[in-house]
């Protein structure tokens, strides 16, 4: 039969994308490094050639590959602090979900620049905190200037009186529009074919050069449209000898 299949290596499946530091490439794992739900992962190679022609009809007689751009794109759906930092071209590996919170043990007055809390453990000078005044959108943001025994001091005075029990939570502060260069990262992608077999892509040196998009919509789930830029290894890179002359490596059982 024309076009008859020879294998079950059909491309229909999902992928796990893991990101970490370059020296962690071979140890990247879903528990510590996965960016979560990812759809439509795609990696492409775009070779370019310089042709030598002859005659008035410019017939091609020779060709040399003069470039080979590798790109990867995907849609990341989990808006964690780490994923958002990566999408902004920043170092995100150290960010984790914040669980540090406390509450006021006594009422605070308008114009107060400090409050008494149940427990100051986990808070530090320079942290940004969110003060939840009842309603879910009634949040005051303050930067901590001092942390003492059950006392937090802020960079700005409170705008109104707050009752005892008001929640104070530590937050991750992520710069938008920063000019800071993202360090080089490594990525490992494990994707499954339609028959359940795995393909692994090792990316030893990348940067995330596009991907920040944050929209609060009611029509559908928003996503971070990540784009990876790939780089060649240099002698000082961790796995230079293994990836010399290539920007990624595909491992397949098929």
Tab-separated table of C-alpha atoms in Angstrom:
chain	number	residue	atom	x	y	z
A	1	UNK	CA	0.000	0.000	0.000
A	2	UNK	CA	1.323	3.429	-0.883
A	3	UNK	CA	2.509	5.393	2.119
A	4	UNK	CA	2.366	2.380	4.417
A	5	UNK	CA	3.802	2.970	7.890
A	6	UNK	CA	7.019	1.174	8.812
A	7	UNK	CA	7.157	2.026	12.540
A	8	UNK	CA	5.041	3.477	15.335
A	9	UNK	CA	7.303	6.515	15.734
A	10	UNK	CA	4.533	9.054	15.219
A	11	UNK	CA	4.826	12.532	16.671
A	12	UNK	CA	1.832	13.065	18.914
A	13	UNK	CA	2.546	13.661	22.565
A	14	UNK	CA	3.595	16.014	25.311
A	15	UNK	CA	6.951	17.093	26.670
A	16	UNK	CA	8.483	17.938	30.030
A	17	UNK	CA	10.828	20.936	29.885
A	18	UNK	CA	13.488	21.197	32.573
A	19	UNK	CA	15.751	24.224	33.038
A	20	UNK	CA	18.766	24.704	35.281
A	21	UNK	CA	22.359	25.795	35.422
A	22	UNK	CA	24.760	24.558	32.707
A	23	UNK	CA	26.680	22.244	35.050
A	24	UNK	CA	23.391	20.553	36.023
A	25	UNK	CA	22.534	19.464	32.471
A	26	UNK	CA	22.798	15.708	33.000
A	27	UNK	CA	21.113	15.867	36.421
A	28	UNK	CA	18.043	17.931	35.514
A	29	UNK	CA	14.910	16.244	36.856
A	30	UNK	CA	11.140	16.951	36.844
A	31	UNK	CA	10.843	17.405	40.606
A	32	UNK	CA	13.405	20.204	40.876
A	33	UNK	CA	13.652	21.728	37.404
A	34	UNK	CA	10.436	21.232	35.419
A	35	UNK	CA	8.582	24.394	34.376
A	36	UNK	CA	5.294	22.470	34.614
A	37	UNK	CA	2.541	22.285	32.040
A	38	UNK	CA	3.941	22.893	28.558
A	39	UNK	CA	2.135	22.712	25.237
A	40	UNK	CA	3.316	22.849	21.636
A	41	UNK	CA	7.030	22.427	22.245
A	42	UNK	CA	8.902	22.717	18.969
A	43	UNK	CA	12.605	22.755	18.137
A	44	UNK	CA	13.848	23.591	14.650
A	45	UNK	CA	17.161	23.723	12.847
A	46	UNK	CA	17.551	26.307	10.067
A	47	UNK	CA	20.763	25.749	8.095
A	48	UNK	CA	21.936	28.432	5.699
A	49	UNK	CA	24.249	27.933	2.724
A	50	UNK	CA	26.500	30.022	0.532
A	51	UNK	CA	26.306	28.820	-3.059
A	52	UNK	CA	28.932	29.047	-5.783
A	53	UNK	CA	27.476	29.591	-9.229
A	54	UNK	CA	28.846	29.591	-12.775
A	55	UNK	CA	27.823	30.854	-16.153
A	56	UNK	CA	25.244	33.395	-17.225
A	57	UNK	CA	22.502	31.183	-15.839
A	58	UNK	CA	24.159	31.051	-12.416
A	59	UNK	CA	24.123	27.295	-12.165
A	60	UNK	CA	24.996	26.101	-8.647
A	61	UNK	CA	28.177	24.040	-8.711
A	62	UNK	CA	29.098	24.033	-5.031
A	63	UNK	CA	27.585	24.944	-1.691
A	64	UNK	CA	28.953	25.407	1.813
A	65	UNK	CA	26.910	25.519	5.013
A	66	UNK	CA	27.694	28.885	6.591
A	67	UNK	CA	25.256	28.822	9.482
A	68	UNK	CA	22.763	26.650	11.309
A	69	UNK	CA	20.352	28.434	13.634
A	70	UNK	CA	18.618	26.278	16.217
A	71	UNK	CA	15.452	27.591	17.861
A	72	UNK	CA	12.928	26.220	20.297
A	73	UNK	CA	9.515	27.545	21.254
A	74	UNK	CA	6.758	26.412	23.592
A	75	UNK	CA	3.828	27.604	25.670
A	76	UNK	CA	4.378	27.456	29.440
A	77	UNK	CA	1.178	27.712	31.463
A	78	UNK	CA	2.285	27.878	35.089
A	79	UNK	CA	2.832	31.458	36.298
A	80	UNK	CA	5.293	30.699	39.076
A	81	UNK	CA	7.861	33.280	40.108
A	82	UNK	CA	10.607	31.141	38.606
A	83	UNK	CA	8.846	30.751	35.244
A	84	UNK	CA	8.056	34.456	35.057
A	85	UNK	CA	11.672	35.374	35.848
A	86	UNK	CA	12.890	33.012	33.117
A	87	UNK	CA	10.451	34.549	30.637
A	88	UNK	CA	11.873	38.013	31.400
A	89	UNK	CA	15.398	36.881	30.615
A	90	UNK	CA	16.408	36.763	34.292
A	91	UNK	CA	17.882	34.118	36.566
A	92	UNK	CA	14.903	32.283	38.020
A	93	UNK	CA	16.352	29.059	39.416
A	94	UNK	CA	16.612	30.388	42.982
A	95	UNK	CA	12.985	31.527	43.175
A	96	UNK	CA	10.490	29.354	45.021
A	97	UNK	CA	6.900	29.823	46.132
A	98	UNK	CA	6.736	31.971	49.265
A	99	UNK	CA	5.064	30.447	52.306
A	100	UNK	CA	6.252	32.975	54.907
A	101	UNK	CA	3.342	34.840	56.450
A	102	UNK	CA	2.193	36.244	59.764
A	103	UNK	CA	-0.566	38.470	61.133
A	104	UNK	CA	-0.927	41.576	63.244
A	105	UNK	CA	-1.179	40.923	66.966
A	106	UNK	CA	-2.464	44.450	67.641
A	107	UNK	CA	-4.357	47.031	65.597
A	108	UNK	CA	-2.250	49.413	63.496
A	109	UNK	CA	-3.098	53.071	63.063
A	110	UNK	CA	-3.063	55.132	59.891
A	111	UNK	CA	0.402	56.647	59.302
A	112	UNK	CA	2.155	53.874	61.272
A	113	UNK	CA	5.455	52.770	59.748
A	114	UNK	CA	5.785	49.626	61.848
A	115	UNK	CA	3.505	46.873	63.083
A	116	UNK	CA	3.598	44.144	65.709
A	117	UNK	CA	3.199	40.636	64.344
A	118	UNK	CA	2.806	37.114	65.658
A	119	UNK	CA	6.120	35.872	64.248
A	120	UNK	CA	8.849	37.642	62.254
A	121	UNK	CA	10.620	34.403	61.259
A	122	UNK	CA	11.488	34.312	57.547
A	123	UNK	CA	11.226	38.062	56.971
A	124	UNK	CA	14.331	40.134	56.202
A	125	UNK	CA	15.242	43.740	55.466
A	126	UNK	CA	14.599	44.473	51.788
A	127	UNK	CA	11.726	42.000	51.434
A	128	UNK	CA	8.484	43.139	49.844
A	129	UNK	CA	5.377	42.180	51.781
A	130	UNK	CA	1.684	42.208	50.924
A	131	UNK	CA	-0.720	43.375	53.622
A	132	UNK	CA	-4.169	41.920	53.020
A	133	UNK	CA	-6.906	44.269	54.180
A	134	UNK	CA	-9.877	41.922	54.057
A	135	UNK	CA	-11.017	41.890	50.408
A	136	UNK	CA	-8.931	39.933	47.884
A	137	UNK	CA	-8.010	43.039	45.855
A	138	UNK	CA	-7.404	45.281	48.865
A	139	UNK	CA	-3.663	44.732	49.196
A	140	UNK	CA	-1.016	47.204	50.354
A	141	UNK	CA	2.598	46.574	49.324
A	142	UNK	CA	5.452	47.664	51.559
A	143	UNK	CA	9.222	47.138	51.628
A	144	UNK	CA	10.745	46.098	54.941
A	145	UNK	CA	13.357	48.471	56.381
A	146	UNK	CA	13.799	46.722	59.742
A	147	UNK	CA	12.925	43.394	61.318
A	148	UNK	CA	13.067	43.019	65.084
A	149	UNK	CA	11.424	40.728	67.621
A	150	UNK	CA	7.763	40.516	66.460
A	151	UNK	CA	8.096	43.913	64.788
A	152	UNK	CA	8.185	44.839	61.099
A	153	UNK	CA	9.050	48.337	59.862
A	154	UNK	CA	8.087	49.640	56.433
A	155	UNK	CA	9.475	52.086	53.905
A	156	UNK	CA	6.140	53.937	53.809
A	157	UNK	CA	3.418	54.633	56.334
A	158	UNK	CA	0.166	52.702	56.291
A	159	UNK	CA	-2.688	54.466	54.464
A	160	UNK	CA	-5.362	53.474	56.984
A	161	UNK	CA	-5.971	51.720	60.291
A	162	UNK	CA	-5.784	47.922	60.179
A	163	UNK	CA	-7.282	45.480	62.702
A	164	UNK	CA	-5.475	42.764	64.604
A	165	UNK	CA	-5.342	39.569	62.575
A	166	UNK	CA	-4.531	41.342	59.271
A	167	UNK	CA	-2.444	38.994	57.126
A	168	UNK	CA	1.130	39.974	56.160
A	169	UNK	CA	2.813	37.813	53.501
A	170	UNK	CA	6.307	37.770	52.054
A	171	UNK	CA	6.438	37.940	48.243
A	172	UNK	CA	8.845	37.400	45.378
A	173	UNK	CA	9.756	40.686	43.664
A	174	UNK	CA	10.577	40.225	39.959
A	175	UNK	CA	11.929	43.050	37.802
A	176	UNK	CA	10.112	43.832	34.548
A	177	UNK	CA	12.128	45.704	31.942
A	178	UNK	CA	15.458	44.927	33.601
A	179	UNK	CA	18.592	45.365	31.462
A	180	UNK	CA	20.411	42.651	33.393
A	181	UNK	CA	21.856	39.862	31.254
A	182	UNK	CA	20.454	36.411	31.865
A	183	UNK	CA	23.160	33.874	32.684
A	184	UNK	CA	23.501	30.973	30.322
A	185	UNK	CA	21.180	28.088	31.200
A	186	UNK	CA	20.841	24.435	30.297
A	187	UNK	CA	17.660	22.612	29.356
A	188	UNK	CA	16.558	19.015	29.041
A	189	UNK	CA	13.366	18.104	27.229
A	190	UNK	CA	11.782	14.674	27.533
A	191	UNK	CA	8.961	14.138	25.068
A	192	UNK	CA	6.867	11.084	24.314
A	193	UNK	CA	5.902	9.812	20.889
A	194	UNK	CA	2.452	8.443	20.159
A	195	UNK	CA	3.535	4.921	21.193
A	196	UNK	CA	4.820	6.172	24.568
A	197	UNK	CA	8.540	5.934	23.794
A	198	UNK	CA	10.732	8.804	24.925
A	199	UNK	CA	12.883	11.253	23.046
A	200	UNK	CA	15.378	13.324	25.038
A	201	UNK	CA	16.850	16.626	23.886
A	202	UNK	CA	19.900	17.978	25.725
A	203	UNK	CA	20.513	21.710	25.362
A	204	UNK	CA	23.775	22.623	27.102
A	205	UNK	CA	23.812	26.376	26.533
A	206	UNK	CA	20.700	28.488	26.057
A	207	UNK	CA	19.075	31.737	27.002
A	208	UNK	CA	15.350	32.433	27.123
A	209	UNK	CA	15.153	35.433	24.820
A	210	UNK	CA	11.403	35.860	24.619
A	211	UNK	CA	8.394	34.763	26.586
A	212	UNK	CA	6.939	37.296	29.007
A	213	UNK	CA	3.204	37.718	28.602
A	214	UNK	CA	0.857	38.270	31.515
A	215	UNK	CA	-2.804	38.847	30.874
A	216	UNK	CA	-5.687	38.498	33.282
A	217	UNK	CA	-8.413	37.341	30.930
A	218	UNK	CA	-11.680	35.478	31.354
A	219	UNK	CA	-11.827	33.954	27.871
A	220	UNK	CA	-9.100	31.345	28.205
A	221	UNK	CA	-5.884	30.356	29.957
A	222	UNK	CA	-2.948	32.651	29.243
A	223	UNK	CA	0.565	31.290	28.690
A	224	UNK	CA	4.209	32.322	28.598
A	225	UNK	CA	5.408	31.901	24.968
A	226	UNK	CA	8.990	30.835	25.688
A	227	UNK	CA	11.649	31.023	23.003
A	228	UNK	CA	15.105	29.502	23.479
A	229	UNK	CA	18.204	30.862	21.775
A	230	UNK	CA	21.002	28.300	21.441
A	231	UNK	CA	24.722	28.973	21.713
A	232	UNK	CA	27.873	27.080	20.795
A	233	UNK	CA	30.134	25.858	23.550
A	234	UNK	CA	33.474	27.451	24.380
A	235	UNK	CA	36.395	25.742	26.089
A	236	UNK	CA	35.410	27.000	29.549
A	237	UNK	CA	31.880	25.540	29.387
A	238	UNK	CA	31.167	22.460	31.539
A	239	UNK	CA	30.544	19.975	28.707
A	240	UNK	CA	32.626	21.504	25.936
A	241	UNK	CA	34.174	18.209	24.799
A	242	UNK	CA	30.785	16.465	24.549
A	243	UNK	CA	28.969	19.196	22.628
A	244	UNK	CA	31.765	20.779	20.599
A	245	UNK	CA	30.374	21.742	17.203
A	246	UNK	CA	26.719	21.227	18.137
A	247	UNK	CA	24.079	23.197	20.023
A	248	UNK	CA	21.839	20.338	21.170
A	249	UNK	CA	21.728	16.565	21.143
A	250	UNK	CA	18.699	14.352	20.454
A	251	UNK	CA	18.550	10.899	22.042
A	252	UNK	CA	15.961	8.470	20.682
A	253	UNK	CA	15.191	4.761	20.972
A	254	UNK	CA	13.760	4.595	17.462
